[in-house]
CSV table of C-alpha atoms in Angstrom, one decimal:
chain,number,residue,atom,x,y,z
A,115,UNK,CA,59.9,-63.7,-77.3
A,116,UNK,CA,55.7,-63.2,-77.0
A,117,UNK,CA,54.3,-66.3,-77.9
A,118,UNK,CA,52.4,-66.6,-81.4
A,119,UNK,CA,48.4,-66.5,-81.3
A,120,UNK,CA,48.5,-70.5,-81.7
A,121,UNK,CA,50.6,-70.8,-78.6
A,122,UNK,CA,48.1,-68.6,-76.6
A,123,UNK,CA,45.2,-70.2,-77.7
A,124,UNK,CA,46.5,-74.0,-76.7
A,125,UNK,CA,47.0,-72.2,-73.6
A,126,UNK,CA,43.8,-70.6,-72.8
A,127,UNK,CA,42.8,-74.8,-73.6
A,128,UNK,CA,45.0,-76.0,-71.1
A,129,UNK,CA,43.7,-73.8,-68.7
A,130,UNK,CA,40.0,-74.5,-69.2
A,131,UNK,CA,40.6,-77.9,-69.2
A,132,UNK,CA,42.0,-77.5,-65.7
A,133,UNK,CA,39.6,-75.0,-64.5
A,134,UNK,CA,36.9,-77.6,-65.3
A,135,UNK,CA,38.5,-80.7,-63.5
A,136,UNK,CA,38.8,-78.3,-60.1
A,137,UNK,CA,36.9,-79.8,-57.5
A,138,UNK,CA,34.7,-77.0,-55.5
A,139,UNK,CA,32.4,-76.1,-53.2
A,140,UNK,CA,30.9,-73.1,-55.3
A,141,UNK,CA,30.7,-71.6,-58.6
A,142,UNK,CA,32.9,-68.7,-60.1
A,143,UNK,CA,34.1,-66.6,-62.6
A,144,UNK,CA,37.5,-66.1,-63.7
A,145,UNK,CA,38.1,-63.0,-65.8
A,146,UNK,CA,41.5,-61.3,-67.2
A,147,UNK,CA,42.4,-58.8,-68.9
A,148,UNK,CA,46.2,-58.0,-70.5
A,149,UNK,CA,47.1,-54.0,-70.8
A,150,UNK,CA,46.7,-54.8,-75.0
A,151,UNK,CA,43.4,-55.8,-74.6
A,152,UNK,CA,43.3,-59.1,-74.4
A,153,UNK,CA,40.5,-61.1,-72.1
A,154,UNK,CA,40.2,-64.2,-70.8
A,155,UNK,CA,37.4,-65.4,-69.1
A,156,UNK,CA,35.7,-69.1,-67.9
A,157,UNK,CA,32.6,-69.5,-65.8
A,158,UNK,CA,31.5,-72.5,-64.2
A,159,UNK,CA,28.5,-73.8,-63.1
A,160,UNK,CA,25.7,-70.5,-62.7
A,161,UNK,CA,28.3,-68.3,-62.1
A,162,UNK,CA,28.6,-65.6,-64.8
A,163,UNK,CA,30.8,-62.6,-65.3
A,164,UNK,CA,27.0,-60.4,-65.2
A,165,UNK,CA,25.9,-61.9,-62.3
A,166,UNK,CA,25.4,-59.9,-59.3
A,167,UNK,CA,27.4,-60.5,-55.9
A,168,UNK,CA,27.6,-59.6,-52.3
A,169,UNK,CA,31.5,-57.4,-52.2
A,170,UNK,CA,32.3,-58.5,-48.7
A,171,UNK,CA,35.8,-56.5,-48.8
A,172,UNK,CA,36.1,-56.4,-52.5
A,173,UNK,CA,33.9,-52.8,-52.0
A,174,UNK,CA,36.9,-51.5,-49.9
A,175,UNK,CA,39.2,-50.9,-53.4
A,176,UNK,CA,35.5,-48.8,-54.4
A,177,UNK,CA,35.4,-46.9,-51.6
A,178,UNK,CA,38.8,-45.4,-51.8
A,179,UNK,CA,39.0,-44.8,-54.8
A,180,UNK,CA,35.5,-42.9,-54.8
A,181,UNK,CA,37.0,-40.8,-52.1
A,182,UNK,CA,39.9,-40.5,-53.9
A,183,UNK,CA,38.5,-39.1,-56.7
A,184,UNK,CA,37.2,-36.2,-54.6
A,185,UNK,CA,40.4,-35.6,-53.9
A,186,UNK,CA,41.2,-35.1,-57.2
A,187,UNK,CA,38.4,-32.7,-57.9
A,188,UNK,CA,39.7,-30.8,-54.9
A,189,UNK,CA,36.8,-31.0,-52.5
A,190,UNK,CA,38.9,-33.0,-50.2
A,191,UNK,CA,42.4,-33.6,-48.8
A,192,UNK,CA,44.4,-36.3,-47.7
A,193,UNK,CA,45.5,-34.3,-44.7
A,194,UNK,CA,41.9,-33.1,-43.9
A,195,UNK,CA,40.4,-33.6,-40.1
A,196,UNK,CA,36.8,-35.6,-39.5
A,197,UNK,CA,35.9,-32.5,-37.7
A,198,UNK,CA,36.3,-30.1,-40.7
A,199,UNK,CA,33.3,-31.5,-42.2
A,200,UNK,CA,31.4,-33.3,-39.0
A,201,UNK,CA,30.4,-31.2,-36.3
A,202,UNK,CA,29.7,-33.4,-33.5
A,203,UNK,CA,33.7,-34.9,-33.8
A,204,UNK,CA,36.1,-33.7,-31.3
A,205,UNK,CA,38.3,-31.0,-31.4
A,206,UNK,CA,40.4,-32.4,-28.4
A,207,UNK,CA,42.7,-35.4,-28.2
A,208,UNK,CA,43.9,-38.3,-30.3
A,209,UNK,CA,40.8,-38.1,-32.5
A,210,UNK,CA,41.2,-35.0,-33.6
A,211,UNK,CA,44.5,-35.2,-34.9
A,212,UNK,CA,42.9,-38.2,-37.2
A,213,UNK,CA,43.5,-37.4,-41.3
A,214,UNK,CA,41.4,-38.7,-43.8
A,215,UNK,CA,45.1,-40.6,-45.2
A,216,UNK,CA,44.9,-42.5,-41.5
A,217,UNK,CA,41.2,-43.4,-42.3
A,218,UNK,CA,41.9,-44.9,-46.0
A,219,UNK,CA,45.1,-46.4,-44.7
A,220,UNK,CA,43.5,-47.6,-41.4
A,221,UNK,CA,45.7,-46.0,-39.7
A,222,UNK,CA,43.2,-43.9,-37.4
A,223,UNK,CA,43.2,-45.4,-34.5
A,224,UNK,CA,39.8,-46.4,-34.5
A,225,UNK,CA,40.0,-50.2,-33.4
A,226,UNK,CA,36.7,-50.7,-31.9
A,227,UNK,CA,33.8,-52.4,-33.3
A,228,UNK,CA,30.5,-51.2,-33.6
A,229,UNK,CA,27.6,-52.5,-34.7
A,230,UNK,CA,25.9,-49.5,-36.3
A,231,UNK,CA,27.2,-50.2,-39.2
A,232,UNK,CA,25.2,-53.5,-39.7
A,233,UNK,CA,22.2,-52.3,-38.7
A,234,UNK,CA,19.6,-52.3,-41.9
A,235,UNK,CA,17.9,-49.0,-39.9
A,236,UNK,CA,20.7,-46.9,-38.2
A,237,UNK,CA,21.2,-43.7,-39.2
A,238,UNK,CA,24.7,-43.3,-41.4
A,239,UNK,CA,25.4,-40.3,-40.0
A,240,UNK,CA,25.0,-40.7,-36.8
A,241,UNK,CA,26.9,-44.2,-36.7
A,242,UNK,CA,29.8,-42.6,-38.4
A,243,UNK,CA,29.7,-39.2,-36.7
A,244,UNK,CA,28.6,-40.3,-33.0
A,245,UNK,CA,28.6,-43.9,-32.3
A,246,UNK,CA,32.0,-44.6,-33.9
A,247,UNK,CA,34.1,-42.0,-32.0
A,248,UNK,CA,32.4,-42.8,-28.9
A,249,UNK,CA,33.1,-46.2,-28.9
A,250,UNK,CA,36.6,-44.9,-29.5
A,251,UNK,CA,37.5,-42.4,-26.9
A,252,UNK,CA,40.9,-43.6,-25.5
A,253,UNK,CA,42.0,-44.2,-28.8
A,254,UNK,CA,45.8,-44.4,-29.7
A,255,UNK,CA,47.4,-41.5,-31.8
A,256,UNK,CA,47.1,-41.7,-35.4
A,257,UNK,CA,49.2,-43.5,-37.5
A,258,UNK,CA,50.9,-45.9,-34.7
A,259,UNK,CA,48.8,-49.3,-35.1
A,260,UNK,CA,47.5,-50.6,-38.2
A,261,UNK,CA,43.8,-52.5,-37.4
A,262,UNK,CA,41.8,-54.1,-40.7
A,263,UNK,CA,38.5,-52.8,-39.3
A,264,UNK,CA,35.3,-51.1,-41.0
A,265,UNK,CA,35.0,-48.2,-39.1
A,266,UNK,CA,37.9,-46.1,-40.6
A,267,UNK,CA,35.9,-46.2,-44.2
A,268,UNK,CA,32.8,-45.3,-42.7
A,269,UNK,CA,34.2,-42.4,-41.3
A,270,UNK,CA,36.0,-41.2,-44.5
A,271,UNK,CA,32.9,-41.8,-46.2
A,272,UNK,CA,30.9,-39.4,-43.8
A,273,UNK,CA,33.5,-36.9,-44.7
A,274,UNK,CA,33.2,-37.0,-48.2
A,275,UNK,CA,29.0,-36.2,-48.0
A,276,UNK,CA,29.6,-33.2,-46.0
A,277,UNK,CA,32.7,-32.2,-48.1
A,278,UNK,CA,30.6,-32.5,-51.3
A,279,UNK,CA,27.7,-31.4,-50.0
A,280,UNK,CA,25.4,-34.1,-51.5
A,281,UNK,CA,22.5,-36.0,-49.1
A,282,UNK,CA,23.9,-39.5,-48.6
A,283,UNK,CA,26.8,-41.7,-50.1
A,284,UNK,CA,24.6,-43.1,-52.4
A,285,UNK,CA,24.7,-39.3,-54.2
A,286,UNK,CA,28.1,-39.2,-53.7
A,287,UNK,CA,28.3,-42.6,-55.5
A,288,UNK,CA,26.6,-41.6,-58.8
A,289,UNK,CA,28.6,-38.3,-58.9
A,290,UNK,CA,31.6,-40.7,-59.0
A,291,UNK,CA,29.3,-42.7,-61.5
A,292,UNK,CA,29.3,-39.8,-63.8
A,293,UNK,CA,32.3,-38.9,-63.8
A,294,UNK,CA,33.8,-41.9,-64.5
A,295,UNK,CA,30.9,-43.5,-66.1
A,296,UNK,CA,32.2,-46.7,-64.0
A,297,UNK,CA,29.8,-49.1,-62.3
A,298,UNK,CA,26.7,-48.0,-63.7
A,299,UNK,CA,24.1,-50.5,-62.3
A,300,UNK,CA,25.8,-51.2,-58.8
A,301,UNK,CA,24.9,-50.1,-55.7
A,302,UNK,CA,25.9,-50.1,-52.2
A,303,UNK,CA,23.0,-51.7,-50.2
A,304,UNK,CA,23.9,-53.7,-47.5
A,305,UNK,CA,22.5,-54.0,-45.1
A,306,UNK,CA,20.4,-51.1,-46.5
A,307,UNK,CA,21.0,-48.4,-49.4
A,308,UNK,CA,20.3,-45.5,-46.4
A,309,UNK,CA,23.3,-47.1,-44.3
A,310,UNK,CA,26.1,-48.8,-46.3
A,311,UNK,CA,29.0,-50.3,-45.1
A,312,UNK,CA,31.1,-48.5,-47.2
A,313,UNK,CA,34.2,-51.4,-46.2
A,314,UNK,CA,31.7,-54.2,-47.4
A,315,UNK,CA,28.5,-53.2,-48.5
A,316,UNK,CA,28.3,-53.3,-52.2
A,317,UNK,CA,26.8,-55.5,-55.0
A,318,UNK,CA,28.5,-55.4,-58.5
A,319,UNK,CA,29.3,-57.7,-61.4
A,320,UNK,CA,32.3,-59.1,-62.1
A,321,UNK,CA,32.4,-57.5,-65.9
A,322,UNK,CA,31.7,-54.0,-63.9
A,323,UNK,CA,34.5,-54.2,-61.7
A,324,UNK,CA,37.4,-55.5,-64.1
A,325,UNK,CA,36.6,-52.1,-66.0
A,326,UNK,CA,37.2,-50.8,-62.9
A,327,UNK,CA,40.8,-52.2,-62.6
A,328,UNK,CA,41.7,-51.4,-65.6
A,329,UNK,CA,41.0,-47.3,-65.4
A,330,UNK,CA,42.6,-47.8,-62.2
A,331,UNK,CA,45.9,-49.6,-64.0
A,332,UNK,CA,45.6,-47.4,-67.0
A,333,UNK,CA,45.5,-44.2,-64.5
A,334,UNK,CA,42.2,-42.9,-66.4
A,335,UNK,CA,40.1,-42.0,-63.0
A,336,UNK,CA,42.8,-40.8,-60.8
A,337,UNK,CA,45.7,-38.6,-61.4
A,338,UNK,CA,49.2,-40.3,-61.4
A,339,UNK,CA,50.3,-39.2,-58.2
A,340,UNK,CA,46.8,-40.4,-56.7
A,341,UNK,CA,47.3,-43.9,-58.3
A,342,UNK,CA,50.7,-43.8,-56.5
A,343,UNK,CA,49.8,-43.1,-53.2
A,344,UNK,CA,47.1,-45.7,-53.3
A,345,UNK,CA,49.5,-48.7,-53.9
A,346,UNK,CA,52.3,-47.6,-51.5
A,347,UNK,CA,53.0,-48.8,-48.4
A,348,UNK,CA,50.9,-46.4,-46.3
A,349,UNK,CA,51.6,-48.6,-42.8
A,350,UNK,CA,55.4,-47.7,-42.3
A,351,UNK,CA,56.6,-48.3,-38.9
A,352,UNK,CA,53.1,-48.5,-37.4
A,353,UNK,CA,52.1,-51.7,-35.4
A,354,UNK,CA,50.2,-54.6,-37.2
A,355,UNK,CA,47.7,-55.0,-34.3
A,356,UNK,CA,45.2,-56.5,-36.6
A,357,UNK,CA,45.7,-58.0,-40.1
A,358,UNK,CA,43.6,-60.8,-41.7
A,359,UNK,CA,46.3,-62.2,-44.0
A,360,UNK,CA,48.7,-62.8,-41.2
A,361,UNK,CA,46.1,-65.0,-39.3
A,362,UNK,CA,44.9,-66.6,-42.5
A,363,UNK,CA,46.2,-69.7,-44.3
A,364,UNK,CA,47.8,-66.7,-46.6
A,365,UNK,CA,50.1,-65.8,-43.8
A,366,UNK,CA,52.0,-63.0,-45.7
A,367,UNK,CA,53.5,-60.0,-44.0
A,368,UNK,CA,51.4,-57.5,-46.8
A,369,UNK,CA,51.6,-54.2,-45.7
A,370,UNK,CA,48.0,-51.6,-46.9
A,371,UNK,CA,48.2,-48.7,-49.0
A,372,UNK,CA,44.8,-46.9,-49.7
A,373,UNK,CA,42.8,-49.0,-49.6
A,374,UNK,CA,44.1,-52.0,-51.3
A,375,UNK,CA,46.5,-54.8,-49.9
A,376,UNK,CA,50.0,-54.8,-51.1
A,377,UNK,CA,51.0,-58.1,-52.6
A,378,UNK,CA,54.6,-58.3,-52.0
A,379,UNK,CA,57.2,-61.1,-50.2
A,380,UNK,CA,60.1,-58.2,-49.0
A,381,UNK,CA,60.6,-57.6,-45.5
A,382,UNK,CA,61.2,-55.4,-43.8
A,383,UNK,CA,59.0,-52.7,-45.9
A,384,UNK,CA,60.7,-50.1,-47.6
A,385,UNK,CA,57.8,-47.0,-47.0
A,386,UNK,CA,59.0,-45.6,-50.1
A,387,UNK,CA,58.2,-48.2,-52.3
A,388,UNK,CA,55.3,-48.7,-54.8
A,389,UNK,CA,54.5,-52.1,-55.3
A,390,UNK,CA,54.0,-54.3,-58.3
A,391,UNK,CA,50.5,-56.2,-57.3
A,392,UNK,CA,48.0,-54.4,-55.2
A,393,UNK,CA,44.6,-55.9,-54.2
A,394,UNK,CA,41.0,-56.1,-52.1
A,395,UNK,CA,39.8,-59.7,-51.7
A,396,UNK,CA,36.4,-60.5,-49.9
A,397,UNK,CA,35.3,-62.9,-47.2
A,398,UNK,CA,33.0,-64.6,-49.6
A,399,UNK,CA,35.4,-65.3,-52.6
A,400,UNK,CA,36.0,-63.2,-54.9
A,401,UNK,CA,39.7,-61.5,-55.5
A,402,UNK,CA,40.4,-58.2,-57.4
A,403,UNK,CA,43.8,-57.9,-58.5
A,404,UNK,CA,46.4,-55.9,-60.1
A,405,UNK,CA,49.3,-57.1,-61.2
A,406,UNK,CA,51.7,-53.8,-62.4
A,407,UNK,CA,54.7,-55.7,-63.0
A,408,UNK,CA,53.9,-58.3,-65.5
């Protein structure tokens, strides 16, 4: 039986009034929305859902999906090479057999650090295209460890500017901005708008990016299938060499589709399976989620 409107509304009480006696360290915003419509939303302290923050790994859900959408539109495919579209790749051992799936899934191989991607005036290119695989040479084959690094976006983001033939991810950005008409004063800009880190690198708003959920949940930016490969288990039988929520006080076996963590308590993983709560939470807070089932 749905509850009656009263019944919600001494609930959305009860949960303020809890929300307001949490002790702290910072501000925030909690928003929700229901697939009928229905919001929620409490702020405390300066925190607002139109206030501007730093993504941290929220941008990572962004990023896919961007790319993503190219696929859609047919300009790329999940089984395309980096050196299709970047020249100085190689054309020789495990990095050549990389696909753009491996690099949303970060399943690529590429494990090692570098730190052209926090550098306010490297070139993006050039970090992505050069430095990235040369810091990997002796890289495993694809799609044998899983390793929650930044470099596997930045490469798939390379490969959607040379795919769509636009200047820079930021052009690349606002042709996903019009078609979508999603995110309309965000940027990516750290640590500069001429080299984003495309896994962190965003600001938005928190009103901005639960729009984006819900096109996501209500599949109005990506075709069905898209949607679907995005929130299954995209890891398999690959190693977990490096995965955040298994050292954290979260300590979950979550497995990664495209993109976006996926929230589920079975073990072992069945590959097969699409699951019911996908999501991208940052290092500095903040915790876009998608809850399918309920």
């Amino acid at each position: 039986m749905l509850p009656c409107q009263e019944d919600l509304t001494i609930l959305k009480n009860e949960i303020r009034t809890d929300l307001s006696n949490i002790s702290t360290d910072a501000d925030f915003t909690l928003s929700i929305k229901a697939d009928d419509g229905k919001t929620f939303v409490y702020s405390k302290g300066n925190s607002t859902p139109t206030k501007s923050y730093k993504s941290a790994s929220t941008s990572k859900m962004v990023t896919s999906a961007v790319i993503l959408n190219l696929v859609k539109k047919g300009i790329l495919s999940l089984d395309d090479n980096p050196q299709k579209y970047i020249t100085t790749w190689s054309t020789t051992g495990n990095l050549s057999t990389i696909k753009l799936r491996d690099l949303l899934s970060f399943t690529s191989s590429l494990s090692e650090s570098t730190t052209c991607i926090n550098r306010i005036n490297a070139d993006f290119e050039e970090c992505a295209g050069i430095e990235i695989p040369n810091n990997n040479p002796n890289a495993p084959l694809r799609a044998t460890e899983f390793f929650y690094e930044p470099n596997h976006l930045q490469v798939a983001g390379l490969m959607a500017v040379k795919a769509s033939g636009l200047d820079d991810w930021s052009a690349v950005f606002d042709s996903f901005k019009a078609d979508t008409n999603l995110f309309t004063n965000i940027t990516y800009n750290l640590p500069s708008s001429t080299n984003p880190r495309l896994a962190g690198g965003m600001h938005w708003t928190a009103v901005e990016y639960l729009t984006f959920l819900e096109t996501l949940y209500k599949e109005e930016i990506l075709t069905p299938e898209l949607i679907n490969q995005m929130r299954t288990d995209q890891i398999g039988s690959a190693q977990v060499v490096n995965s955040p929520v298994l050292k954290s006080s979260i300590n979950q076996d979550w497995h990664y589709g495209f993109g976006v963590w996926i929230e589920s308590e079975s073990n072992p993983f069945d590959s097969t399976k699409v699951t019911g709560g996908i999501s991208s939470p940052g290092a500095y807070g903040a915790y876009p989620f998608i809850d399918y089932t309920h």
